[in-house]
mmCIF file of C-alpha atoms in Angstrom:
data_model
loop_
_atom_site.group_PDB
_atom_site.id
_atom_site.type_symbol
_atom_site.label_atom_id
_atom_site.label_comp_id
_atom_site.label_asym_id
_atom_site.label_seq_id
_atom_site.Cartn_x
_atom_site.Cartn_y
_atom_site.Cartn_z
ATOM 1 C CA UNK A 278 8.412 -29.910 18.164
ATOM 2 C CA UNK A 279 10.208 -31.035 15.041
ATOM 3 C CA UNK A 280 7.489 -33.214 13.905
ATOM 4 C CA UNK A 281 4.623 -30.568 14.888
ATOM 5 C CA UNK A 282 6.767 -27.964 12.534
ATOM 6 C CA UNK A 283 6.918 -30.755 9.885
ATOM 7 C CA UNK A 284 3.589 -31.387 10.044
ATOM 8 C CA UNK A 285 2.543 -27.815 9.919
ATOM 9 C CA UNK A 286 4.311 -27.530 6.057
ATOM 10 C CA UNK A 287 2.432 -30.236 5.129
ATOM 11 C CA UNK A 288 -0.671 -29.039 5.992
ATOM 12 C CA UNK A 289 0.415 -25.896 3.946
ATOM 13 C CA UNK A 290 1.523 -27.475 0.902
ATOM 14 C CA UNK A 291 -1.838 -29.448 0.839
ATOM 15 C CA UNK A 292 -3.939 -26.507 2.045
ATOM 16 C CA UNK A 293 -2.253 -24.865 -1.500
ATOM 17 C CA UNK A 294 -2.625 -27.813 -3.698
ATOM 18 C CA UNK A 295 -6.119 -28.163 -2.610
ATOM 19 C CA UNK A 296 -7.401 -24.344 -3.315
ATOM 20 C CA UNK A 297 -10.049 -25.009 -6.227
ATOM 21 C CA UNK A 298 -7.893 -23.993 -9.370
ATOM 22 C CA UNK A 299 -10.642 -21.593 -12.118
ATOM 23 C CA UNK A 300 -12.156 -23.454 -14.796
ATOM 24 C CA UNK A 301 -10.246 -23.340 -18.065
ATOM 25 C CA UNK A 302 -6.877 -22.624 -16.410
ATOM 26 C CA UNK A 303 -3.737 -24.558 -16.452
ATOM 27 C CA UNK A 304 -1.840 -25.287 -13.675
ATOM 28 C CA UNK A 305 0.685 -23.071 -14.840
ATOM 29 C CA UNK A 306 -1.302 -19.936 -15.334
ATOM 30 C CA UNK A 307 -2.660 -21.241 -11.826
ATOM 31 C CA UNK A 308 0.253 -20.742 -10.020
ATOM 32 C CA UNK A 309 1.095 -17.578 -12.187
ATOM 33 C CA UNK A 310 -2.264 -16.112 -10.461
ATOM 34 C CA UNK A 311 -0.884 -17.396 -7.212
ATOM 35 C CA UNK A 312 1.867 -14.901 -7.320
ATOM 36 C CA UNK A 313 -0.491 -12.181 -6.794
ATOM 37 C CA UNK A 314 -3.318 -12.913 -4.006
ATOM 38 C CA UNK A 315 -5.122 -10.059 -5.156
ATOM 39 C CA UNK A 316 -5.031 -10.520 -8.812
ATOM 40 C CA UNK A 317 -5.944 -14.112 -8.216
ATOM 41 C CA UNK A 318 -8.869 -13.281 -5.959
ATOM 42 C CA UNK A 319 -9.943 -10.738 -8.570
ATOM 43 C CA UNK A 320 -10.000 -13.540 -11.517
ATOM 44 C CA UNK A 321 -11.874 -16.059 -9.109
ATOM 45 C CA UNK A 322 -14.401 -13.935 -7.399
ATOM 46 C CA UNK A 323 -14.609 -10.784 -9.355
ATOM 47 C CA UNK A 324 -14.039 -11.214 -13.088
ATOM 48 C CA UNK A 325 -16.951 -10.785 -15.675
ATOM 49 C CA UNK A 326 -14.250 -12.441 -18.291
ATOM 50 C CA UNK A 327 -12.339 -14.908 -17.032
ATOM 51 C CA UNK A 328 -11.605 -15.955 -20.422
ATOM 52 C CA UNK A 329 -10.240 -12.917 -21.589
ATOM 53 C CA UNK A 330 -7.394 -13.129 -18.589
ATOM 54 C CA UNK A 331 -6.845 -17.176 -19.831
ATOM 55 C CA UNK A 332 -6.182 -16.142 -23.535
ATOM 56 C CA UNK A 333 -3.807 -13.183 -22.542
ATOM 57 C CA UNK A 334 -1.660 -16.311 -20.654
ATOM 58 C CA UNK A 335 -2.052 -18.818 -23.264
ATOM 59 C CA UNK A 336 0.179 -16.082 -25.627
ATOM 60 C CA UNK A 337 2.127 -14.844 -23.061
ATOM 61 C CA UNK A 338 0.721 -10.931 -23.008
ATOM 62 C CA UNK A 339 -0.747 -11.160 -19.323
ATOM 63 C CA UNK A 340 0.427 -8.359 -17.712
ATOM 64 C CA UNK A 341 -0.860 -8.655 -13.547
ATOM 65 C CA UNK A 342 -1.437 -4.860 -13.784
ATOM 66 C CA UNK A 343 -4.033 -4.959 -15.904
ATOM 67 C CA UNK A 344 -5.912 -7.600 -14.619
ATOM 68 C CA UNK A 345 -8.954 -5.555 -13.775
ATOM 69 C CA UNK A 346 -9.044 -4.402 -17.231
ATOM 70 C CA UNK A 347 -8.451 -8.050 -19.263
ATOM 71 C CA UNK A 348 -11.597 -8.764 -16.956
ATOM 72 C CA UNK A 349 -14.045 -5.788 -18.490
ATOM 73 C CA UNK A 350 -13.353 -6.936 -21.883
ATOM 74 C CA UNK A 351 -14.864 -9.789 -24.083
ATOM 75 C CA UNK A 352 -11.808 -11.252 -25.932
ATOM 76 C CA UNK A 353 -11.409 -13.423 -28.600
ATOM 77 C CA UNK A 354 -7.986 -15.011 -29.448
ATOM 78 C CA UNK A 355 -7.085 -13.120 -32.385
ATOM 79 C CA UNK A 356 -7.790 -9.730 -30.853
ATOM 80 C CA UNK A 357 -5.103 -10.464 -28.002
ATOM 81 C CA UNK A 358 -2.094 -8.252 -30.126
ATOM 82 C CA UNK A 359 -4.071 -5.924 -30.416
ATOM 83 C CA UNK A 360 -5.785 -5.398 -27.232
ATOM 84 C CA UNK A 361 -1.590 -5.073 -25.954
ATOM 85 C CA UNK A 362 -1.121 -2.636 -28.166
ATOM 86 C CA UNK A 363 -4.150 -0.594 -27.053
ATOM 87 C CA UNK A 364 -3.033 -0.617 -23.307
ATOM 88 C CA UNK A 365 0.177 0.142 -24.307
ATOM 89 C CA UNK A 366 -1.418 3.104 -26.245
ATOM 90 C CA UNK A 367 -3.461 4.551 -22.892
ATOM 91 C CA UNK A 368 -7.009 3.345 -24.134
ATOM 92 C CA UNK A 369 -9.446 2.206 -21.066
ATOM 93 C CA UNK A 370 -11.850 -0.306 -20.760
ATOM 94 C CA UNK A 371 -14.631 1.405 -22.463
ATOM 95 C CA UNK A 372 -12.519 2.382 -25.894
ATOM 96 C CA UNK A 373 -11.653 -0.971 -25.896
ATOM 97 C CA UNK A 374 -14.661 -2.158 -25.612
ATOM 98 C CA UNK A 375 -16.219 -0.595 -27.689
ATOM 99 C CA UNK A 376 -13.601 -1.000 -30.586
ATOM 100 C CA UNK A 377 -13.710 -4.782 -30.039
ATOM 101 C CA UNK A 378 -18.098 -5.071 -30.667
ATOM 102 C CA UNK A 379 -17.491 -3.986 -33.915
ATOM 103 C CA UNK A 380 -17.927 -6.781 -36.101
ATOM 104 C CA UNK A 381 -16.083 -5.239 -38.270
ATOM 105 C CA UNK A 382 -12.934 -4.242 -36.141
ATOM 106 C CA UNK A 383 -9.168 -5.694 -38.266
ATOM 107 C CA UNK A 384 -7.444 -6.681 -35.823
ATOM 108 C CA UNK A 385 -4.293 -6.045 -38.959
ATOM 109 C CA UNK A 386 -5.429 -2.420 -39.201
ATOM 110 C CA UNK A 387 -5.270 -1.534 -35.100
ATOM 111 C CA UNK A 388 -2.156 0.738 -35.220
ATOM 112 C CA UNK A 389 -3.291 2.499 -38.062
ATOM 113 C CA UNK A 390 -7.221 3.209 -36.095
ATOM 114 C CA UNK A 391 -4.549 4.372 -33.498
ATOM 115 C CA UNK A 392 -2.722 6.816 -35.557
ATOM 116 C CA UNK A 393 -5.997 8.013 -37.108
ATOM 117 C CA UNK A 394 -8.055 8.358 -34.618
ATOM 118 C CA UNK A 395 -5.106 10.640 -32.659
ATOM 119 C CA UNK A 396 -4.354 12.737 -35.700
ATOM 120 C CA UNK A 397 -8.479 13.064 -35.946
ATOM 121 C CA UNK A 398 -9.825 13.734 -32.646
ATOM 122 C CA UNK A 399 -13.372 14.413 -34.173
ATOM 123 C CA UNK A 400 -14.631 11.442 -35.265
ATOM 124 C CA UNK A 401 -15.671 8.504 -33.132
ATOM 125 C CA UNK A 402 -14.134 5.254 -32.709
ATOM 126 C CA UNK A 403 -16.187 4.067 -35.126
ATOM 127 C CA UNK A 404 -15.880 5.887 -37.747
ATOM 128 C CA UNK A 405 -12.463 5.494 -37.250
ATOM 129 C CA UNK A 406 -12.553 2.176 -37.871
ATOM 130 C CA UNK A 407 -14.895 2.616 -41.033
ATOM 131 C CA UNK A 408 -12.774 4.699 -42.093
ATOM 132 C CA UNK A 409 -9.487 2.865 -42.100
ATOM 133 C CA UNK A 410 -11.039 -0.063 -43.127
ATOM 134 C CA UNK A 411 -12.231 2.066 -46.688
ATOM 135 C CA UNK A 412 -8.527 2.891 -47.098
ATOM 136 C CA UNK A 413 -8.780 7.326 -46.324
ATOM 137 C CA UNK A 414 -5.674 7.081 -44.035
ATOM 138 C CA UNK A 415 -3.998 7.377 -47.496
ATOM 139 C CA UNK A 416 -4.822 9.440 -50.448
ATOM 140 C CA UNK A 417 -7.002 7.940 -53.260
ATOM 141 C CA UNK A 418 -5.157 6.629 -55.957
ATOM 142 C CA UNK A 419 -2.464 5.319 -53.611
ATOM 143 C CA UNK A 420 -2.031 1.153 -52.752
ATOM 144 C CA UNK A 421 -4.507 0.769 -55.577
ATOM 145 C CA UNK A 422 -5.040 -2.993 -56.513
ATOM 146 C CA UNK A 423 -6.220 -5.045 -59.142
ATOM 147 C CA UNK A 424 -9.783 -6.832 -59.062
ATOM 148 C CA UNK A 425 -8.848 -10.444 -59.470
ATOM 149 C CA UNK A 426 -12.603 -11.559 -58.974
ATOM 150 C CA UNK A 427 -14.226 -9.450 -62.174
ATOM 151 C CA UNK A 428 -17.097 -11.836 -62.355
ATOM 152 C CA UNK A 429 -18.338 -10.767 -58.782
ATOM 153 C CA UNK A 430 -21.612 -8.613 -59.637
ATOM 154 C CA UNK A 431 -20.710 -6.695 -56.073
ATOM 155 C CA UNK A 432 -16.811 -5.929 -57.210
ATOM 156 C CA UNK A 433 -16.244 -2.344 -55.387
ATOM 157 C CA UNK A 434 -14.801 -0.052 -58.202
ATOM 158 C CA UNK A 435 -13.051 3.166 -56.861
ATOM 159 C CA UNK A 436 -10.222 4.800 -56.361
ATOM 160 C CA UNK A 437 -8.826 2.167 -54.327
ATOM 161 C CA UNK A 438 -9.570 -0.702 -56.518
ATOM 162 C CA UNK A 439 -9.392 -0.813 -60.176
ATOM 163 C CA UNK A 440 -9.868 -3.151 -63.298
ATOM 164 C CA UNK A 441 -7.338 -4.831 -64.992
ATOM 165 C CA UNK A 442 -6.426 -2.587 -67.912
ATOM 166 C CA UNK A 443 -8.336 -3.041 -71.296
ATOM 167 C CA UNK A 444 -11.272 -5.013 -69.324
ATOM 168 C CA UNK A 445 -14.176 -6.083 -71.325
ATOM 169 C CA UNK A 446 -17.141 -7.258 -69.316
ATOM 170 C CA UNK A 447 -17.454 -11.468 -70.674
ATOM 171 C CA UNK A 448 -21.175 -10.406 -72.210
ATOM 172 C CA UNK A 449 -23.048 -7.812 -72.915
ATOM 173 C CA UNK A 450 -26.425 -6.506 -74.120
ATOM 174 C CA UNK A 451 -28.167 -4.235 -75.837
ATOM 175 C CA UNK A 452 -29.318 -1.644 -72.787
ATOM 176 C CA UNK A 453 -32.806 -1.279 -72.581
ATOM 177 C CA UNK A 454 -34.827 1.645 -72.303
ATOM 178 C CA UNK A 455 -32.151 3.791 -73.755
ATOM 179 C CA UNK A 456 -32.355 7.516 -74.397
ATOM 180 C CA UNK A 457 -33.504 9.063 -77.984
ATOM 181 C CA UNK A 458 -31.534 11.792 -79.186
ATOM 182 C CA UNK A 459 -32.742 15.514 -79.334
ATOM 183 C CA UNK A 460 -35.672 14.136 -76.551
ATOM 184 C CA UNK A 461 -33.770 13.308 -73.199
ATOM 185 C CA UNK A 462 -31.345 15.554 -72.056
ATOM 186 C CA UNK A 463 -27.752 14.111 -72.439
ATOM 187 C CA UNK A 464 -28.008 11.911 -74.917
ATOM 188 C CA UNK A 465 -25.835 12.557 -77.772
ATOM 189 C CA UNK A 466 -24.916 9.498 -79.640
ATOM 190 C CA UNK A 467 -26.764 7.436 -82.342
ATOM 191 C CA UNK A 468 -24.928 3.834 -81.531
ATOM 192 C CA UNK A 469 -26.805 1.520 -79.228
ATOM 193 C CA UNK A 470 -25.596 1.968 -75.899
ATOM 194 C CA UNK A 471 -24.796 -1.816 -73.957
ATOM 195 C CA UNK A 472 -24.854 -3.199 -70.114
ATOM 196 C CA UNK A 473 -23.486 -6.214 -68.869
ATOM 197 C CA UNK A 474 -26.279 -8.894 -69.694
ATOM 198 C CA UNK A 475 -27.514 -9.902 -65.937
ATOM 199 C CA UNK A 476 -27.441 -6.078 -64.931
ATOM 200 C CA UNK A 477 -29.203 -5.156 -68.376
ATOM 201 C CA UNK A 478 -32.149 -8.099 -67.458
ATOM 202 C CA UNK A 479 -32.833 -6.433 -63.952
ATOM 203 C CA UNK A 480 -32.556 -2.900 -65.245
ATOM 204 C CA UNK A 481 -35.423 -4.091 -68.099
ATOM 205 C CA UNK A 482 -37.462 -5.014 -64.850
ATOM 206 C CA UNK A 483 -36.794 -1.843 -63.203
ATOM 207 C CA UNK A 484 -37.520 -0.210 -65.767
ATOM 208 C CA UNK A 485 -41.448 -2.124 -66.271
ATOM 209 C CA UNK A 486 -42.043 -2.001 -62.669
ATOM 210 C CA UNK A 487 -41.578 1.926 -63.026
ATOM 211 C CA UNK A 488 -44.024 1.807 -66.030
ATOM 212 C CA UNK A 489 -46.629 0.028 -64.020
ATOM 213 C CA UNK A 490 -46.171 2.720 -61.713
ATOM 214 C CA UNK A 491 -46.747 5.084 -64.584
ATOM 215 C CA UNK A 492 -42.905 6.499 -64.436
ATOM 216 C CA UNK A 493 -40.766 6.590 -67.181
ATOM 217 C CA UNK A 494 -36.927 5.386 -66.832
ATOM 218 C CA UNK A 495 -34.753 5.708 -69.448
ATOM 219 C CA UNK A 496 -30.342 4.843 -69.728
ATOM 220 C CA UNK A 497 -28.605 8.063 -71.500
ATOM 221 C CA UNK A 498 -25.257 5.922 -70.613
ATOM 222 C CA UNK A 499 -24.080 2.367 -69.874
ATOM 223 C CA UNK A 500 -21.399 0.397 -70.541
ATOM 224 C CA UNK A 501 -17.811 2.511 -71.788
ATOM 225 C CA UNK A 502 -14.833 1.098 -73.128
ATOM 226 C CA UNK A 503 -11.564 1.414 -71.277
ATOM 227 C CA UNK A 504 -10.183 3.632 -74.230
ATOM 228 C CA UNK A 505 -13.344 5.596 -74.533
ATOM 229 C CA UNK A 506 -13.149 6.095 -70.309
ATOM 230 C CA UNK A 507 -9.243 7.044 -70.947
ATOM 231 C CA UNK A 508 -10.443 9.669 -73.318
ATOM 232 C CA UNK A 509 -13.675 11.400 -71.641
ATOM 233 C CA UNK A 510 -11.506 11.041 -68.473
ATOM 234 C CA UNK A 511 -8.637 13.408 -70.065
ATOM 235 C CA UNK A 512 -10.589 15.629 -72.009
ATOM 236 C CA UNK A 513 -11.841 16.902 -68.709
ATOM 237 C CA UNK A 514 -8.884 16.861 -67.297
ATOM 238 C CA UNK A 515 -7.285 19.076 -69.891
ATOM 239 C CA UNK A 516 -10.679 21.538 -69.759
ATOM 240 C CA UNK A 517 -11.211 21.385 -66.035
ATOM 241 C CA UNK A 518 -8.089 20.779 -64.274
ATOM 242 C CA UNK A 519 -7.259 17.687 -61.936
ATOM 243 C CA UNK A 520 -9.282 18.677 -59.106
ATOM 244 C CA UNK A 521 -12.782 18.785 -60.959
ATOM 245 C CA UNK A 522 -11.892 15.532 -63.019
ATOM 246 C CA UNK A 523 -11.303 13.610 -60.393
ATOM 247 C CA UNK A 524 -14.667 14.420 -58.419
ATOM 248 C CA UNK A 525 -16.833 13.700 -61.254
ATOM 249 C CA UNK A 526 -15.001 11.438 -64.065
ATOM 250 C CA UNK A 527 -13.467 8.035 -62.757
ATOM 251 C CA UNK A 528 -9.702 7.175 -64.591
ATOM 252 C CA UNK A 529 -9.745 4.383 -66.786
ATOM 253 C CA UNK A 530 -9.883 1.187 -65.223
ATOM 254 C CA UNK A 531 -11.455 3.083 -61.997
ATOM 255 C CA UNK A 532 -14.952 3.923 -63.919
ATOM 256 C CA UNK A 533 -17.767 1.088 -62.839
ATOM 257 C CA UNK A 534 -19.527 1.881 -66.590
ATOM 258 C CA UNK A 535 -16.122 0.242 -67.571
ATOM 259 C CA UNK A 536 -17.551 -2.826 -65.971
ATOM 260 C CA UNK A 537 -20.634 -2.334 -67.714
ATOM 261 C CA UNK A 538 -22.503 -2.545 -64.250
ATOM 262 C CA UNK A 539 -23.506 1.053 -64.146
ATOM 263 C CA UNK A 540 -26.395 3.126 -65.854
ATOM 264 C CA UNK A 541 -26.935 6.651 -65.872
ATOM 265 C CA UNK A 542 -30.518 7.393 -66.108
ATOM 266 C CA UNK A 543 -33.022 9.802 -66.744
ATOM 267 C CA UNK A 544 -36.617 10.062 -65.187
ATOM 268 C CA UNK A 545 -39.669 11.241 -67.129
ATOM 269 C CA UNK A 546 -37.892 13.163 -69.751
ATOM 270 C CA UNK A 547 -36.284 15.297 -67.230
ATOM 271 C CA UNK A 548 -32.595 16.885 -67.304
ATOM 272 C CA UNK A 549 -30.853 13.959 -65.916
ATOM 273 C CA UNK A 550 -29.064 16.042 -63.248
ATOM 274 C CA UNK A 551 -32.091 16.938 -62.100
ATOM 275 C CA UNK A 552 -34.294 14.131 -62.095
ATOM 276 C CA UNK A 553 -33.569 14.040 -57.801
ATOM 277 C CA UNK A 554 -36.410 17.500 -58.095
ATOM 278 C CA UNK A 555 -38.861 15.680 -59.475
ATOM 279 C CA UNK A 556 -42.102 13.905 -57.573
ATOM 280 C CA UNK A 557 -41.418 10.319 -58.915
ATOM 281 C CA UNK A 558 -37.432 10.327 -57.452
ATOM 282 C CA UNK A 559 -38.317 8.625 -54.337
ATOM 283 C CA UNK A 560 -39.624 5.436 -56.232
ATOM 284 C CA UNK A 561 -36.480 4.706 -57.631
ATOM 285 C CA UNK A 562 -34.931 5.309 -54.238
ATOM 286 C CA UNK A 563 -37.451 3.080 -52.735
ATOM 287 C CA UNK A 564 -37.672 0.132 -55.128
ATOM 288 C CA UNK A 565 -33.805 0.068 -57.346
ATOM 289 C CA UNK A 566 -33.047 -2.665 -54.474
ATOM 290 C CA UNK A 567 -35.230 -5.066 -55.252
ATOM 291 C CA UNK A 568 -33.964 -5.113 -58.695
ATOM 292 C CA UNK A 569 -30.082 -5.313 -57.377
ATOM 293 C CA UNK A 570 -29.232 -1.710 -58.022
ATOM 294 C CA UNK A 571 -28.189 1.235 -55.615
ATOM 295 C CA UNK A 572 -27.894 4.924 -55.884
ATOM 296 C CA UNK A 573 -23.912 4.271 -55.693
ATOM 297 C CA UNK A 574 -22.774 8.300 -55.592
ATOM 298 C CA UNK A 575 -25.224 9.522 -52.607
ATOM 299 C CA UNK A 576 -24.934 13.351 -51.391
ATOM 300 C CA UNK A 577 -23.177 12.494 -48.162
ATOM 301 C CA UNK A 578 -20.919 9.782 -49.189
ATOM 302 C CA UNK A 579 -18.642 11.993 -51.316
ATOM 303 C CA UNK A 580 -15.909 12.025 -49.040
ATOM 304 C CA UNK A 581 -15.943 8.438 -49.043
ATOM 305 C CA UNK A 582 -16.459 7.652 -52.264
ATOM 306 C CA UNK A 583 -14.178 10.290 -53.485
ATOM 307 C CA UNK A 584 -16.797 11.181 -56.455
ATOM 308 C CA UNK A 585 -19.566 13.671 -56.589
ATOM 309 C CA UNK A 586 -23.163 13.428 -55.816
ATOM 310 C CA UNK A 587 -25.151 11.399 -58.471
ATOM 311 C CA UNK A 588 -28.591 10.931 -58.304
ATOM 312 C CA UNK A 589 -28.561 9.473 -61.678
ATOM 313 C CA UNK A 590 -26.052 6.839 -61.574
ATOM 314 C CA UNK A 591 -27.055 3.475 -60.900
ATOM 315 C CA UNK A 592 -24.969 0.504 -60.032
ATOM 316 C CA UNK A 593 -26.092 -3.101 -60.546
ATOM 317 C CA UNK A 594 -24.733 -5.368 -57.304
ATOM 318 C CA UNK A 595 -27.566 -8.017 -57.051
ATOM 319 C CA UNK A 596 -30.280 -8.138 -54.797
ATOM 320 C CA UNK A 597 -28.871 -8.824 -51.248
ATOM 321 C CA UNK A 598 -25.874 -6.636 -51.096
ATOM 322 C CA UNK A 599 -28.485 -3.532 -52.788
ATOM 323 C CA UNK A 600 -30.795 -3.977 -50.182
ATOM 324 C CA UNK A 601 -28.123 -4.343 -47.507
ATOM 325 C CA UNK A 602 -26.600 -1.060 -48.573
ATOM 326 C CA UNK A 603 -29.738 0.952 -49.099
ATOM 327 C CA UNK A 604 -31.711 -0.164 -46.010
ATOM 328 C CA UNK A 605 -28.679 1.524 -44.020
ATOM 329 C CA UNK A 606 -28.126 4.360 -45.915
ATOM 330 C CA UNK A 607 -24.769 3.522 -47.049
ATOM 331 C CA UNK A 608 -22.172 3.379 -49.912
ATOM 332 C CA UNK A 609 -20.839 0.746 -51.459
ATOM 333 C CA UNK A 610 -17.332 1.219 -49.860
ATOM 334 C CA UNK A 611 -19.001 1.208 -46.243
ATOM 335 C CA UNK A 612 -20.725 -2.156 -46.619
ATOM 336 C CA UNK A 613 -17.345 -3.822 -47.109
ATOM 337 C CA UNK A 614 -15.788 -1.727 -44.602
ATOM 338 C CA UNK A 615 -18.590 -3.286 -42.333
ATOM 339 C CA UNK A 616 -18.314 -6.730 -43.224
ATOM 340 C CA UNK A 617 -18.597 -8.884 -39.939
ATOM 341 C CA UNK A 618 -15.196 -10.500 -39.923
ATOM 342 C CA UNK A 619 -16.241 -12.405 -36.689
ATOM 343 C CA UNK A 620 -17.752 -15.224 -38.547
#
């Protein structure tokens, strides 16, 4: 009897060393899973993403009640904080989900998509995500920073982001095409006005590619100084108050024709605030890509670029990010906010 009892625990223990362990998983996190038939059946026989349950063992978040869910959800390593945190915060599968196939999802930024998206029920998880990654959980002008990188042609310039004070683009040009005083509407000054040379060359072959198309473009402003900026930003302050400043005249350091990357134009002799009436607009919108330049103040972006509609000001950012950006019918702060950070 003794021996048949002996015998019998032997063929237990061997019965258990024997069950095929799941690809991928230690023996540990093995016998972890053994603690809980059903969770363990549920990995082996049941799981879409097994790999998702192995990376919440490897750091130590796997929680056996959420099994089922750790098993809906792709996961890669770096998303495993996070994906406690939204448990923890009452999101299901689906939220998750959906958070985590955005390229573009922070993992850094997840508590503040949480506290957004509660305090701002309307908008969808991914906007929320745009959003926060653009910076609008805090007002502008607050955690500004300093462009290190002024030689990038794509540098975003905004409220957010600023250039070091006094900044003088490294070389400049006479802008062509400019304006002619008492004929285009806006212009007003007798100097030559002057780009940032690679932005000037492609706006001289915007500019002939419009002429072939028998359309006239011409730059009634360009490149400002930092003082000059300082000065047409506070004279409108101290005639229009804070609130209408702000919408339509950047602060120094914050103003992209400080970079000398930006050119107001005007179309066919037209009022240059008007120039989005006239039959020959749609060109520009159409073609300023293949030259490197977006529209970079579009009517519905406001809100994220924090600056007025304006169909006149052009920004130079080279050819791949301008086609990027105006192919999808974006601003310049949403492509970065939509960089794929999964590469």
């Amino acid at each position: 009897m003794k021996k048949l009892l002996v015998l019998s625990m032997l063929l237990l223990l061997e019965g258990c060393k024997s069950e095929p362990a799941i690809e991928g998983f230690t023996e540990d996190q093995m016998a972890e899973l053994r603690k809980h038939e059903e969770v363990l059946n549920k990995v082996r026989d049941q799981c879409e993403y097994q790999e998702s349950v192995r990376l919440m063992m490897d750091a130590g978040a796997f929680n056996a009640d959420d099994v089922e869910l750790y098993c809906q959800i792709p996961l890669r390593a770096e998303l495993v904080p996070s994906l406690t945190t939204l448990v923890t915060a009452g999101y299901d599968a689906d939220q998750i989900k959906t958070l985590f196939d955005l390229n573009f999802y922070r993992p850094e930024n997840t508590a503040r998509y949480l506290n957004y998206a509660a305090d701002n029920p309307q908008y969808s998880l991914e906007d929320v995500v745009v959003r926060i990654n653009i910076g609008l959980d805090v007002p502008f002008f607050t955690n500004t920073h300093v462009i290190e990188d002024t030689s990038d042609f794509g540098m975003l310039i905004n409220k957010y982001n600023e250039l070091p004070e006094g900044y003088e683009p490294a070389e400049l040009m006479i802008t062509p095409s400019p304006c002619t005083i008492g004929f285009h509407f806006s212009c007003s000054f007798n100097d030559p006005q002057y780009v940032e040379k690679t932005a000037g060359e492609h706006f001289q072959q915007l500019v002939d590619a419009a002429a072939e198309a028998g359309i006239k473009i011409n730059a009634i402003a360009s490149y400002r100084s930092y003082d000059y900026q300082y000065n047409l930003y506070h004279y409108y302050l101290n005639e229009q108050g804070q609130e209408y400043a702000d919408l339509y005249y950047a602060r120094p350091g914050q103003s992209e024709h400080n970079s000398g990357l930006a050119i107001d134009v005007t179309m066919n002799d037209m009022n240059y605030n008007e120039i989005e009436l006239g039959a020959d607009y749609p060109w520009l919108l159409e073609h300023m890509a293949d030259y490197g330049f977006i529209l970079r103040y579009p009517e519905d972006k406001t809100e994220y670029t924090g600056f007025g509609y304006e169909s006149w000001h052009l920004r130079y950012v080279g050819e791949e990010i301008a086609k990027v950006v105006m192919e999808n019918n974006w601003c310049l702060e949403e492509y970065y906010a939509r960089m794929d950070v999964t590469k």
